[in-house]
Coordinates of C-alpha atoms in Angstrom, one line a residue:
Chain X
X16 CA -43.8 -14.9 -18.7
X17 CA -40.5 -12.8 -18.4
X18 CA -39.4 -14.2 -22.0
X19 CA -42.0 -11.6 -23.3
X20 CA -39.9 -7.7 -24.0
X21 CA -42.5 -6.3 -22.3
X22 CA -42.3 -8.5 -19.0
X23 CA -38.8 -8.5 -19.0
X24 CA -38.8 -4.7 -18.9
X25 CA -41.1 -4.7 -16.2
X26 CA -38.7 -6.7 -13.9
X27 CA -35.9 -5.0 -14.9
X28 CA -38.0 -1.5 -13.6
X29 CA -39.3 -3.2 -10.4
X30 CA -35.8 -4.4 -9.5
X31 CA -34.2 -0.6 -10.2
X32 CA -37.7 0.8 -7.6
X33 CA -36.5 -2.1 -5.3
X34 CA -32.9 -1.2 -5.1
X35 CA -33.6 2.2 -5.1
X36 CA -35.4 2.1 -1.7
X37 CA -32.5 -0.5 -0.7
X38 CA -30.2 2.4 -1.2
X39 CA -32.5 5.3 0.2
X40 CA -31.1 5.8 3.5
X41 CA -27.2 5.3 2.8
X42 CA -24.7 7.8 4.4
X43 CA -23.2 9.9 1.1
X44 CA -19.6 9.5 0.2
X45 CA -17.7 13.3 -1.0
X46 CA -14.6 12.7 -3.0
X47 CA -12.7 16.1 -4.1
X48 CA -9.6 17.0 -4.8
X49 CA -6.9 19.2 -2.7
X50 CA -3.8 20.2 -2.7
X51 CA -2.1 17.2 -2.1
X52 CA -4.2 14.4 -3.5
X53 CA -7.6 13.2 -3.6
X54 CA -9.8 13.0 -0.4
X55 CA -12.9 10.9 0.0
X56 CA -15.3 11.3 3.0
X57 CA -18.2 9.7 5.0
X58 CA -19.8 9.3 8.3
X59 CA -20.5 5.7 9.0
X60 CA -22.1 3.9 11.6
X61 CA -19.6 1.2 12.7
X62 CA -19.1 -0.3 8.9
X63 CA -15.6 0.9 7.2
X64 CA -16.9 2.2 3.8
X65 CA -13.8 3.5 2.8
X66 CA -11.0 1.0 1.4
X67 CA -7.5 0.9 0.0
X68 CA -7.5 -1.3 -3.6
X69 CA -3.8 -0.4 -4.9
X70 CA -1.3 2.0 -4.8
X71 CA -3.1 4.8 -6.3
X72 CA -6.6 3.6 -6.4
X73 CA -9.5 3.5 -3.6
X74 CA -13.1 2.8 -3.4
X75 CA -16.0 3.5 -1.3
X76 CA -19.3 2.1 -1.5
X77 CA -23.2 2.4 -0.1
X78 CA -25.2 -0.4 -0.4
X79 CA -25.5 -4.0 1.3
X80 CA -21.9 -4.8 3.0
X81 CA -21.9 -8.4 1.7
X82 CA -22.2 -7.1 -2.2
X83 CA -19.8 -4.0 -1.0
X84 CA -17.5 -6.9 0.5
X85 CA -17.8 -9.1 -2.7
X86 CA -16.8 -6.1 -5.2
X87 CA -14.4 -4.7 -2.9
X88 CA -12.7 -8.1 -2.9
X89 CA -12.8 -8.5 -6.7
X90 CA -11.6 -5.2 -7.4
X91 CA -8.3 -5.5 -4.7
X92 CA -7.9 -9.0 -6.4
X93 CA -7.7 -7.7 -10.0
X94 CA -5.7 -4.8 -9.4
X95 CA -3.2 -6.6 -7.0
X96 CA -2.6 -9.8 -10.0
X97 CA -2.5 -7.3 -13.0
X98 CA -0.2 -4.8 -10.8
X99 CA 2.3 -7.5 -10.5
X100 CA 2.0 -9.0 -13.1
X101 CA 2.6 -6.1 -15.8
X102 CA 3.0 -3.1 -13.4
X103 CA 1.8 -0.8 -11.1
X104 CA 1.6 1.8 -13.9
X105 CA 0.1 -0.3 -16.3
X106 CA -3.1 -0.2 -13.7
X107 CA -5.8 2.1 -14.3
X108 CA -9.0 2.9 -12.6
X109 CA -10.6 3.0 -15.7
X110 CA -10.0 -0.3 -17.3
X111 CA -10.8 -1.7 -13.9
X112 CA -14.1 0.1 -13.5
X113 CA -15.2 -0.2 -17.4
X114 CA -13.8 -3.7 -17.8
X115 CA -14.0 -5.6 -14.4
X116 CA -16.8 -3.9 -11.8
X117 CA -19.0 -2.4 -14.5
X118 CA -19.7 -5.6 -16.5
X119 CA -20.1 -7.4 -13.5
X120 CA -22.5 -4.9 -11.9
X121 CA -24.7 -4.7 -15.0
X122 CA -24.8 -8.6 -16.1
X123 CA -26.2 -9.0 -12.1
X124 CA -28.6 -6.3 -12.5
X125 CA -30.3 -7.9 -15.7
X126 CA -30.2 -11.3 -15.0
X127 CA -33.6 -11.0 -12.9
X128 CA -33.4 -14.5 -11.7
X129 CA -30.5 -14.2 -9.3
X130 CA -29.6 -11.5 -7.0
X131 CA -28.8 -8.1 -7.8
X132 CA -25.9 -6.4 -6.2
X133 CA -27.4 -3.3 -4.5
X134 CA -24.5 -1.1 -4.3
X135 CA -23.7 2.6 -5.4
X136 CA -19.5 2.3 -5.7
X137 CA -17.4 5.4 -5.8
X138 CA -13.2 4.8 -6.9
X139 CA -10.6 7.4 -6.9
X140 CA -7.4 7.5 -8.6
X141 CA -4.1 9.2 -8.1
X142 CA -2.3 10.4 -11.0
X143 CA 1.8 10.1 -11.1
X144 CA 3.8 11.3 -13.9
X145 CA 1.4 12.7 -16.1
X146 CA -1.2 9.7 -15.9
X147 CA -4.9 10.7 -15.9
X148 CA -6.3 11.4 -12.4
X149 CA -10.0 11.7 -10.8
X150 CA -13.0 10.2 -9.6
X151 CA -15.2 7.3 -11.8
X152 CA -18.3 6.6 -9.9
X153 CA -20.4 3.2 -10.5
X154 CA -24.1 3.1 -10.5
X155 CA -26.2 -0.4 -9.3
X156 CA -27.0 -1.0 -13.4
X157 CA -23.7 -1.1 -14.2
X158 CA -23.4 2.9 -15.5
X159 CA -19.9 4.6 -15.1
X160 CA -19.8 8.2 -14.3
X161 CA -16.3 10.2 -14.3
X162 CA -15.1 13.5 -13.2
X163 CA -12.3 14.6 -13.1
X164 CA -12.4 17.0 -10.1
X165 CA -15.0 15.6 -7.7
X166 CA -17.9 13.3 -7.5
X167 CA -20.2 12.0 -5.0
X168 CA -22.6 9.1 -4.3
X169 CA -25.2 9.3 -2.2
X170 CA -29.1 7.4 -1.3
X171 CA -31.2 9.2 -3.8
X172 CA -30.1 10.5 -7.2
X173 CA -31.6 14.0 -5.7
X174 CA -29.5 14.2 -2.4
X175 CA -26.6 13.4 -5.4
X176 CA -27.5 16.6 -7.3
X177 CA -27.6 18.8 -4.4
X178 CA -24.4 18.0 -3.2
X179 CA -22.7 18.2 -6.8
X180 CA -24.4 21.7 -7.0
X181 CA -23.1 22.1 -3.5
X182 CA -19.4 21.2 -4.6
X183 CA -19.5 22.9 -7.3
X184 CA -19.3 26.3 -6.1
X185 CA -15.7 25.7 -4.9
X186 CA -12.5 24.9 -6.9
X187 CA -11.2 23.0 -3.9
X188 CA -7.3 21.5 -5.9
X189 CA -5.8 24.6 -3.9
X190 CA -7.4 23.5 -0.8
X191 CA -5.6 22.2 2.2
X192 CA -6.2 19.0 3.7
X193 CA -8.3 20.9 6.6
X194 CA -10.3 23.0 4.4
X195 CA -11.1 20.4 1.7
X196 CA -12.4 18.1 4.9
X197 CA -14.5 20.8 6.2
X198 CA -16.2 21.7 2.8
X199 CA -16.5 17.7 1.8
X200 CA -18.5 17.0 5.3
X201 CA -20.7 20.4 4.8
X202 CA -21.5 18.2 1.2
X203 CA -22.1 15.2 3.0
X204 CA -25.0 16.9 5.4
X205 CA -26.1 19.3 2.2
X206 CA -27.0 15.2 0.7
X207 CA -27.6 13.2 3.7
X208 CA -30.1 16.1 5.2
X209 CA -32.2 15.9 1.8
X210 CA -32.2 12.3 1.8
X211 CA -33.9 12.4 5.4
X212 CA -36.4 14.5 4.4
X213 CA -37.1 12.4 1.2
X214 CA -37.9 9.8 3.4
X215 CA -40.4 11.5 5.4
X216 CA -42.0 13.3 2.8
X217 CA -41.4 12.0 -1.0
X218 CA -44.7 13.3 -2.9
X219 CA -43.9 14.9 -6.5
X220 CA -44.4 18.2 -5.6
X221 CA -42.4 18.3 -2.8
X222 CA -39.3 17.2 -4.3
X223 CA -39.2 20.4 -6.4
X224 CA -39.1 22.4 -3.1
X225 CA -36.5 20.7 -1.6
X226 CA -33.4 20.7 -4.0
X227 CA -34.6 24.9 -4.4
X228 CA -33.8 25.0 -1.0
X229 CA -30.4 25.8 0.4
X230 CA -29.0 25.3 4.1
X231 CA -26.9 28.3 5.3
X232 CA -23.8 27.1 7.4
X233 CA -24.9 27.5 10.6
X234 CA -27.3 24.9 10.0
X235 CA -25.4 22.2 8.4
X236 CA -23.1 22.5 11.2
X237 CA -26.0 21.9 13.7
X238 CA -27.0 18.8 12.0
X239 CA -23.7 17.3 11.8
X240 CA -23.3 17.9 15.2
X241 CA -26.0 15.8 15.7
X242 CA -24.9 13.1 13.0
X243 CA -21.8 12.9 15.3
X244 CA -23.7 11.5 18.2
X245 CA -24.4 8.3 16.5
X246 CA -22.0 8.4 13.7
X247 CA -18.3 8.9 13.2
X248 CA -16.5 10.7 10.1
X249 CA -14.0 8.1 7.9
X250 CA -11.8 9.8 5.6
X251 CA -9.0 8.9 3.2
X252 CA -6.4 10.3 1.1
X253 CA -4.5 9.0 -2.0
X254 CA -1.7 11.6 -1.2
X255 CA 0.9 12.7 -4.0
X256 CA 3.2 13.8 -1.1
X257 CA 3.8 10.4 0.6
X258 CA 7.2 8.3 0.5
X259 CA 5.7 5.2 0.1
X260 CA 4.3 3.4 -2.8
X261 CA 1.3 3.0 -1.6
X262 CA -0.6 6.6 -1.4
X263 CA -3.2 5.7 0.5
X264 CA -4.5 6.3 4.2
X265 CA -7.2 7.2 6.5
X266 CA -6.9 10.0 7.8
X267 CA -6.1 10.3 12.3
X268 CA -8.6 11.4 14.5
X269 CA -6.4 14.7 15.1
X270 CA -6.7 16.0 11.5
X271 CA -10.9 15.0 12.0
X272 CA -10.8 17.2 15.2
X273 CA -8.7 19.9 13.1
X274 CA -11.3 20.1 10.7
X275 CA -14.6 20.4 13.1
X276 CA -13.1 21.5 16.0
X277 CA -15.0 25.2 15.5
X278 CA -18.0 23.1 14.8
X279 CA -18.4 21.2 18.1
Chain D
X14 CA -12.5 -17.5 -7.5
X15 CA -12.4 -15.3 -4.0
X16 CA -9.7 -15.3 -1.5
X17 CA -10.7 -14.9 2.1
X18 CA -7.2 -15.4 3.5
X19 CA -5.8 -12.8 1.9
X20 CA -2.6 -15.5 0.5
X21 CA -1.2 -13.4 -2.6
X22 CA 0.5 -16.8 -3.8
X23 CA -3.0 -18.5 -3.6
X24 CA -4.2 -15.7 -5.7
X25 CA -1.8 -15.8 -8.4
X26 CA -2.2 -20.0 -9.0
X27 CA -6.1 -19.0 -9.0
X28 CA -5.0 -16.4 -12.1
X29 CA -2.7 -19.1 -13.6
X30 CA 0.2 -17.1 -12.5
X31 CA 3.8 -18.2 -12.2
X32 CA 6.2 -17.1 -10.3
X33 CA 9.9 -17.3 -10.9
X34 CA 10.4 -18.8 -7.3
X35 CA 8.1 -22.2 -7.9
X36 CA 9.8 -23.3 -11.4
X37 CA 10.4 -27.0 -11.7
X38 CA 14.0 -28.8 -10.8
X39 CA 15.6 -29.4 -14.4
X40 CA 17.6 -32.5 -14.5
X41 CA 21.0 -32.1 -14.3
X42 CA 24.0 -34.9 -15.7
X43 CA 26.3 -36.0 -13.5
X44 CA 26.7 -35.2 -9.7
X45 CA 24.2 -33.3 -8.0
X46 CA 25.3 -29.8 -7.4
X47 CA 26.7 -28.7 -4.0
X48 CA 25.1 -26.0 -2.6
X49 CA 27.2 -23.4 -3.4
X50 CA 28.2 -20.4 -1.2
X51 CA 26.2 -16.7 -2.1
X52 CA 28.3 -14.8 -4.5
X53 CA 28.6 -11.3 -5.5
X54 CA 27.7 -9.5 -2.5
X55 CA 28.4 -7.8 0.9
X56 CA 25.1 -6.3 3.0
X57 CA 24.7 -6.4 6.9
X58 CA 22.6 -4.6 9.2
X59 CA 23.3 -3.1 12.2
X60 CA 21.3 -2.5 15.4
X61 CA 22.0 1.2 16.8
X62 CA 20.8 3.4 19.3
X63 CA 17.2 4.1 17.2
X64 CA 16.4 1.1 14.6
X65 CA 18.3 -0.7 12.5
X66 CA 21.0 1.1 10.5
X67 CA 21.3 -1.7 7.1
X68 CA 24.3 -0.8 4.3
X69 CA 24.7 -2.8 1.1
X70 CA 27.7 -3.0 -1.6
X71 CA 26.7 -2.1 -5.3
X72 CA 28.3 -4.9 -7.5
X73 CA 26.7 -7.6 -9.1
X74 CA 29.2 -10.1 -10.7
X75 CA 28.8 -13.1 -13.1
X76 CA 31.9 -15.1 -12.0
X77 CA 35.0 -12.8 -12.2
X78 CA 33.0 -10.8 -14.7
X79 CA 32.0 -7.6 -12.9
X80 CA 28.4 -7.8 -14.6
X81 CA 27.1 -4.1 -13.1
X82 CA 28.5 -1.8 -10.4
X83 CA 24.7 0.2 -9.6
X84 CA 23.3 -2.8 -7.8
X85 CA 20.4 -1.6 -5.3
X86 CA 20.8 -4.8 -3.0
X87 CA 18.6 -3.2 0.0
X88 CA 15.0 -3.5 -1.5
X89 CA 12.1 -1.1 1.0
X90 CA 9.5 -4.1 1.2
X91 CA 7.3 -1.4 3.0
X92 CA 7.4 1.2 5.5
X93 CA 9.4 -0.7 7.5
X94 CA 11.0 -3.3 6.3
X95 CA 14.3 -3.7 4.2
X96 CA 15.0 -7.1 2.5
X97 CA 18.7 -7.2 1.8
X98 CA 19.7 -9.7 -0.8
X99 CA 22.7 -12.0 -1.5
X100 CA 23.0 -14.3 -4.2
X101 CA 21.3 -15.0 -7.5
X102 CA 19.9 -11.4 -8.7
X103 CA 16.7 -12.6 -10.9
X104 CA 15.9 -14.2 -7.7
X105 CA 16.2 -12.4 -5.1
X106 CA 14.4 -9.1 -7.0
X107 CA 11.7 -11.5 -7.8
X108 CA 11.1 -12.6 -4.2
X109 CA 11.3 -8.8 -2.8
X110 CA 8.7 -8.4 -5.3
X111 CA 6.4 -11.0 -4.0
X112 CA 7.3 -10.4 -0.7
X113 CA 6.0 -6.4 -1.1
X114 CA 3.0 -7.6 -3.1
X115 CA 1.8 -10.4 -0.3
X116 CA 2.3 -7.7 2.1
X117 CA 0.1 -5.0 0.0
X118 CA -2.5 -7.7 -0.4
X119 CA -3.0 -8.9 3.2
X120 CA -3.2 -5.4 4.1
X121 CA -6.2 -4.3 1.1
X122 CA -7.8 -7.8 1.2
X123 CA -8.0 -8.3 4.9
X124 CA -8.2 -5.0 6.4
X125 CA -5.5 -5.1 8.7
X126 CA -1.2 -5.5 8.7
X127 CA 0.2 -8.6 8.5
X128 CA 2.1 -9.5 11.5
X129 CA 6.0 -9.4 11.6
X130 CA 5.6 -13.6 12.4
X131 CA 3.9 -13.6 9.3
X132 CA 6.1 -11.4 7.4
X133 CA 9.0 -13.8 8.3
X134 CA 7.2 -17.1 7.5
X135 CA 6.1 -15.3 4.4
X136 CA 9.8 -14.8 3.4
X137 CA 10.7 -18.1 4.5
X138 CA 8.4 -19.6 2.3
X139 CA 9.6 -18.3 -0.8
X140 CA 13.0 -19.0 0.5
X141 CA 12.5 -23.0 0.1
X142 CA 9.9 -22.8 -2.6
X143 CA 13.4 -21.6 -4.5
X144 CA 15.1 -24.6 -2.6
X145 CA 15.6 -26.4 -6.2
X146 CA 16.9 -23.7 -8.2
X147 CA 19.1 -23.4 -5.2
X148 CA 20.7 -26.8 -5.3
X149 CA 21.1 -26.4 -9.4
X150 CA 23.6 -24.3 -7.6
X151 CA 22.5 -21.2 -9.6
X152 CA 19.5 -19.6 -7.9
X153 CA 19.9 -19.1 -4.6
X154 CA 19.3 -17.0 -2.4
X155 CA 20.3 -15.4 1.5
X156 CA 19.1 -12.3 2.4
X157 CA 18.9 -10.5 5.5
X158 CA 15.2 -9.1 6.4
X159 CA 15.6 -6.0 8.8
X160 CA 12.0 -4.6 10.2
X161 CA 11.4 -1.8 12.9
X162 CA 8.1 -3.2 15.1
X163 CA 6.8 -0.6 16.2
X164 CA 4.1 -2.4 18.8
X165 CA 7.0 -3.4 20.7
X166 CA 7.2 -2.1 24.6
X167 CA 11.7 -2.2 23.9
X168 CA 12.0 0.8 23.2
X169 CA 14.4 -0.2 20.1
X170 CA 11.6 -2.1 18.0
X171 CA 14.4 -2.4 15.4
X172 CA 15.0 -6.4 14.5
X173 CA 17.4 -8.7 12.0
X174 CA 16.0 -11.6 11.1
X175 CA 18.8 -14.1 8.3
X176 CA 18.2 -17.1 6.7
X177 CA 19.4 -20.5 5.6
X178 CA 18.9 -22.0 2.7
X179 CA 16.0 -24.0 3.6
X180 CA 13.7 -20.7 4.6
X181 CA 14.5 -21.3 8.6
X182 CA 14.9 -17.7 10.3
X183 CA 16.4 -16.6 13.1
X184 CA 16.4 -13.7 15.0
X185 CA 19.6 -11.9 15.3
X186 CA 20.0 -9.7 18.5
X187 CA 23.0 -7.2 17.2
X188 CA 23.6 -7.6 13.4
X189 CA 24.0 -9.4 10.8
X190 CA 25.9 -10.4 7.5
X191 CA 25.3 -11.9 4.3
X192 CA 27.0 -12.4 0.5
X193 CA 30.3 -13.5 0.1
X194 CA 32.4 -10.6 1.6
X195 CA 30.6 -11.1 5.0
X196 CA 33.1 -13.8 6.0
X197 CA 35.8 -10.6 6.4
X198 CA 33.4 -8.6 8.4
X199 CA 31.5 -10.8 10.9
X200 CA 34.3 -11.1 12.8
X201 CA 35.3 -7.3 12.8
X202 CA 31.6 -7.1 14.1
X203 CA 32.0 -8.7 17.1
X204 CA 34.8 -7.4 18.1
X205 CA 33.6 -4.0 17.7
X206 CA 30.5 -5.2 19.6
X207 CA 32.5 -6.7 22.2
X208 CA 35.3 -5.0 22.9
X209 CA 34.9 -1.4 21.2
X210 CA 34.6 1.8 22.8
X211 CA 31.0 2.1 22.0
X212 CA 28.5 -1.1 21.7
X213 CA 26.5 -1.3 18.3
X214 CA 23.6 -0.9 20.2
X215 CA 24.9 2.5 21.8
X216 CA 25.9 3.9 18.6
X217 CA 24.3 7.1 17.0
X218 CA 23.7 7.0 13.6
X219 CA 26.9 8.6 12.3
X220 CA 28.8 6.0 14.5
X221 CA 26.5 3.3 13.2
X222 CA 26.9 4.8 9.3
X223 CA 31.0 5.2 10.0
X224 CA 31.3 1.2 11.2
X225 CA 28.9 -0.1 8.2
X226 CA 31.1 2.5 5.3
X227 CA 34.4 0.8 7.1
X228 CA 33.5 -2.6 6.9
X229 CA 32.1 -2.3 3.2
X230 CA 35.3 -1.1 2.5
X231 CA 37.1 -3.9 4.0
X232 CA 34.6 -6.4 2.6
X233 CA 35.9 -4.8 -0.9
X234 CA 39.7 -5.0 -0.1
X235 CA 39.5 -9.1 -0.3
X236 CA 36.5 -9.9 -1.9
X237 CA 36.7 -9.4 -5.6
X238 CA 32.9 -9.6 -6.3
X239 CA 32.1 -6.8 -3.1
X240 CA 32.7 -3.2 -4.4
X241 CA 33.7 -0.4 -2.0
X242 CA 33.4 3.3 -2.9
X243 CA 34.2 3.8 -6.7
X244 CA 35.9 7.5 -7.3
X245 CA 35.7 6.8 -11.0
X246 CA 32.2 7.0 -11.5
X247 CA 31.5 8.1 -7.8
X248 CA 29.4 5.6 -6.4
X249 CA 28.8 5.0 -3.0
X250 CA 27.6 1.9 -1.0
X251 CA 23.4 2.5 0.0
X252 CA 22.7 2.9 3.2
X253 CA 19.4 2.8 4.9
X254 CA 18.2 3.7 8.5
X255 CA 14.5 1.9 9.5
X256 CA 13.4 3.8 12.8
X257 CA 10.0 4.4 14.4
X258 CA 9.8 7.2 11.8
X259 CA 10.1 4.9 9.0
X260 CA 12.8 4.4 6.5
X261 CA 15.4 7.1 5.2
X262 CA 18.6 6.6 2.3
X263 CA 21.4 8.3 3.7
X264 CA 22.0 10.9 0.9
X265 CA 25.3 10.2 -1.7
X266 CA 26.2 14.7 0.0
X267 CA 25.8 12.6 3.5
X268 CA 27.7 9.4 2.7
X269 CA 30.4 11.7 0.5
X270 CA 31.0 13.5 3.7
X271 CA 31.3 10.1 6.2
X272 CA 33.7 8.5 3.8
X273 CA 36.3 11.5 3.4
X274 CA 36.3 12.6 7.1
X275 CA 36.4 9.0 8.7
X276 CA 36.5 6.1 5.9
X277 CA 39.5 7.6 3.7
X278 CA 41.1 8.1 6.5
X279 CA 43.9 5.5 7.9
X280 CA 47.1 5.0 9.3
X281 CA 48.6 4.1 6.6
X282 CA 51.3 5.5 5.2

């Protein structure tokens, strides 16, 4: 029976293999930093992925869209009573990841009777007068992950490694808005392009091979080209530069084209 | 507890929150209060050539006491709207408050702007959920709500919406006035309207700036709680300007300038 350690373990490991393969084929999210804010980008099939929660905070998510729905909701609905309730400066990504969505994520995951939310979530935050700034990234189980300069989610913990080894190589907070888009959608295939293959071929050995292998530019511009067919590039900013409280947007379809205009 | 209808007052009563604006009648002896008249204030908006051009007075009074003479009285709700308030200050700062919150939340929670109708019967809800601490005769509250709609096919989507009492809102099409100096103005408004050389609606925005600075200044000259320019401690009334383009202060450097070339100047002698 599941009361036994050992049982209870076991569900707990078939539930992480069966969320796992839930999440296999979702389209990566890049966030990085540039020099005006925080950008986050994705190439989505329809579904908005990219969301505003408060003034200074957003979130993006891969998983189910009725769990992405429910946690979107419950984060926008914390930050918006606490931000008027204390202040908007009072609100911080991390107490709402570490306190709110984390807890909730992980009591879900263990409680093997109910439903588990399958859902990778990845929340940015804008830092004003001094306040800490960056990118906290929320695993199914519950696990927080931040980084100060740029993090990613993506279907397979391996497409996530590439594309942080990807990102890496690039100090991006001088970037412009143009530049930081270009190298955060060359991630995005770098993740979504290993992830594909995974899926075709996912032996052992094979897996070594594949994150040794690098994509010169050429190439990842030829398979986002054909990502575009079907897909379409969301992108949003927090941006330090804007009047209003509220630093969020998405970003127009003329700064997209700006950005792959050489590419097309 | 979710909210699907993206109602920020329905989500603070699910947190247990209260608002200022819903707080209980408290008895009072004697004869019921009178509504009383807004005090303490001058703000209008105009309508010129590209929005709405909106100016406000900075004094807030207690009686003859002047209480503070830094008042912001036109509160950005969002990008572009301007709530101007009149009348009880804990009030009316908490209802801007709410209002930009509601706003904020219908936007994250549902994905998508909240209409200006909605806007308006947003405002005018909190405008009678204050109704008792109105007739206590010490909470109330008339502001002027002053919004640039930018899906309009007019080519001026600039629009003055003022209240009663009760939260009923109507649409004004040229300008509007509220606090208790507006009684010395709204006259001088249609005048100018009517029968100046240049309609409001014609004006360019130094026109638009030199009519609002002139009546603030006459609003001040017989209404003891309205203050005009103060060369003491240099303050100037606010100004604001919503246009497609969104919503910009006239500088104090831009405001300085109007005042001495066309404000300071008179015929008298």
């Amino acid at each position: 029976m599941l009361d036994e350690p050992y049982r209870w373990l076991e569900a707990v490991n078939n539930r992480r293999d069966y969320i796992e393969d839930q999440l296999r084929g979702g389209s990566p999210v890049v966030g990085l930093k540039y020099d005006d804010g925080l950008l986050l980008v994705t190439i989505g099939r329809g579904q908005r992925k990219i969301f505003e929660v408060h003034d200074r905070i957003a979130l993006s998510a891969i998983g189910h869209s009725a769990d992405i729905e429910r946690l979107r909701m419950m984060a926008t609905d914390t930050a918006s009573v606490q931000g008027f309730q204390s202040s908007v400066d009072d609100l911080t990504l991390h107490r709402l990841t570490n306190f709110v969505l984390g807890p909730t994520i992980k009591q879900s995951f263990e409680a093997i009777f109910g439903s588990a939310y399958i859902i990778k979530m990845l929340l940015v935050e804008l830092g004003v007068r001094g306040a800490a700034e960056g990118f906290i990234s929320l695993n199914y189980d519950g696990t927080v992950q931040a980084n100060q300069h740029r993090e990613v989610i993506g279907g397979t913990h391996e497409a996530e490694t590439a594309m942080q080894n990807y990102l890496s190589a690039a100090d991006t907070s001088e970037f412009s808005l143009t530049s930081a888009l270009q190298f955060a959608l060359e991630t995005w295939v770098v993740g979504w392009e290993l992830g594909v293959q995974q899926a075709e071929d996912d032996s052992e050995e094979n897996a070594n091979e594949r994150s040794e292998s690098t994509m010169d530019k050429e190439r990842l511009h030829e398979v986002l080209r054909d990502e575009l067919k079907a897909g379409e590039i969301e992108g949003a900013v927090l941006e330090a530069s804007r009047r209003s409280n509220s630093k969020f947007r998405l970003l127009t379809s003329d700064e997209i084209n700006a950005a792959i205009s050489d590419w097309l | 507890m979710t909210n699907y209808k993206g109602d920020f007052l329905d989500l603070l009563k699910a947190h247990d929150c209260q608002i200022q604006l819903d707080l209980p009648v408290t008895p009072t002896s004697g004869a019921s209060s009178p509504l009383q008249e807004t005090e303490g204030t001058t703000v209008l908006a105009v309508r010129y050539k590209d929005g709405i051009l909106i100016g406000g007075d900075r004094r807030a009074t207690a009686g003859n006491v002047v209480m503070y003479d830094r008042a912001e009285k036109l509160l950005q709700i969002d990008e572009y709207s301007v709530l101007a308030i009149a009348g009880s200050p804990a009030m009316a700062y908490e209802m801007a408050r709410v209002l930009e919150h509601s706003f904020q939340y219908f936007r994250r929670s549902q994905l998508q702007e909240l209409s200006i109708e909605g806007k308006l019967r947003m405002l005018s809800r909190l405008i009678r959920d204050n109704l008792p601490m109105t007739l206590q005769g010490i909470g109330g509250v008339i502001p002027i709500f002053a919004i640039y709609d930018l899906l309009t096919e007019d080519e001026n989507g600039g629009k003055i919406f003022f209240y009663d009492a009760l939260g009923a809102h109507f649409e004004s099409a040229d300008f509007a006035t509220s606090g208790s100096g507006s009684v010395w103005i709204r006259g001088v408004l249609f005048y100018q309207n009517r029968w100046g050389d240049t309609p409001l609606a014609d004006m360019d925005e130094q026109e638009a700036t030199v009519t609002v600075l002139r009546l603030l200044d006459a609003a001040a000259e017989y209404d003891s709680a309205t203050s005009g320019y103060n060369p003491k401690s240099n303050i100037y009334p606010t100004v604001k300007t919503i246009t497609k383009d969104g919503i910009q202060d006239l500088s104090a450097e831009r405001l300085r300038e109007i005042y001495a070339e066309s404000v300071e100047t008179t015929h008298a002698r």
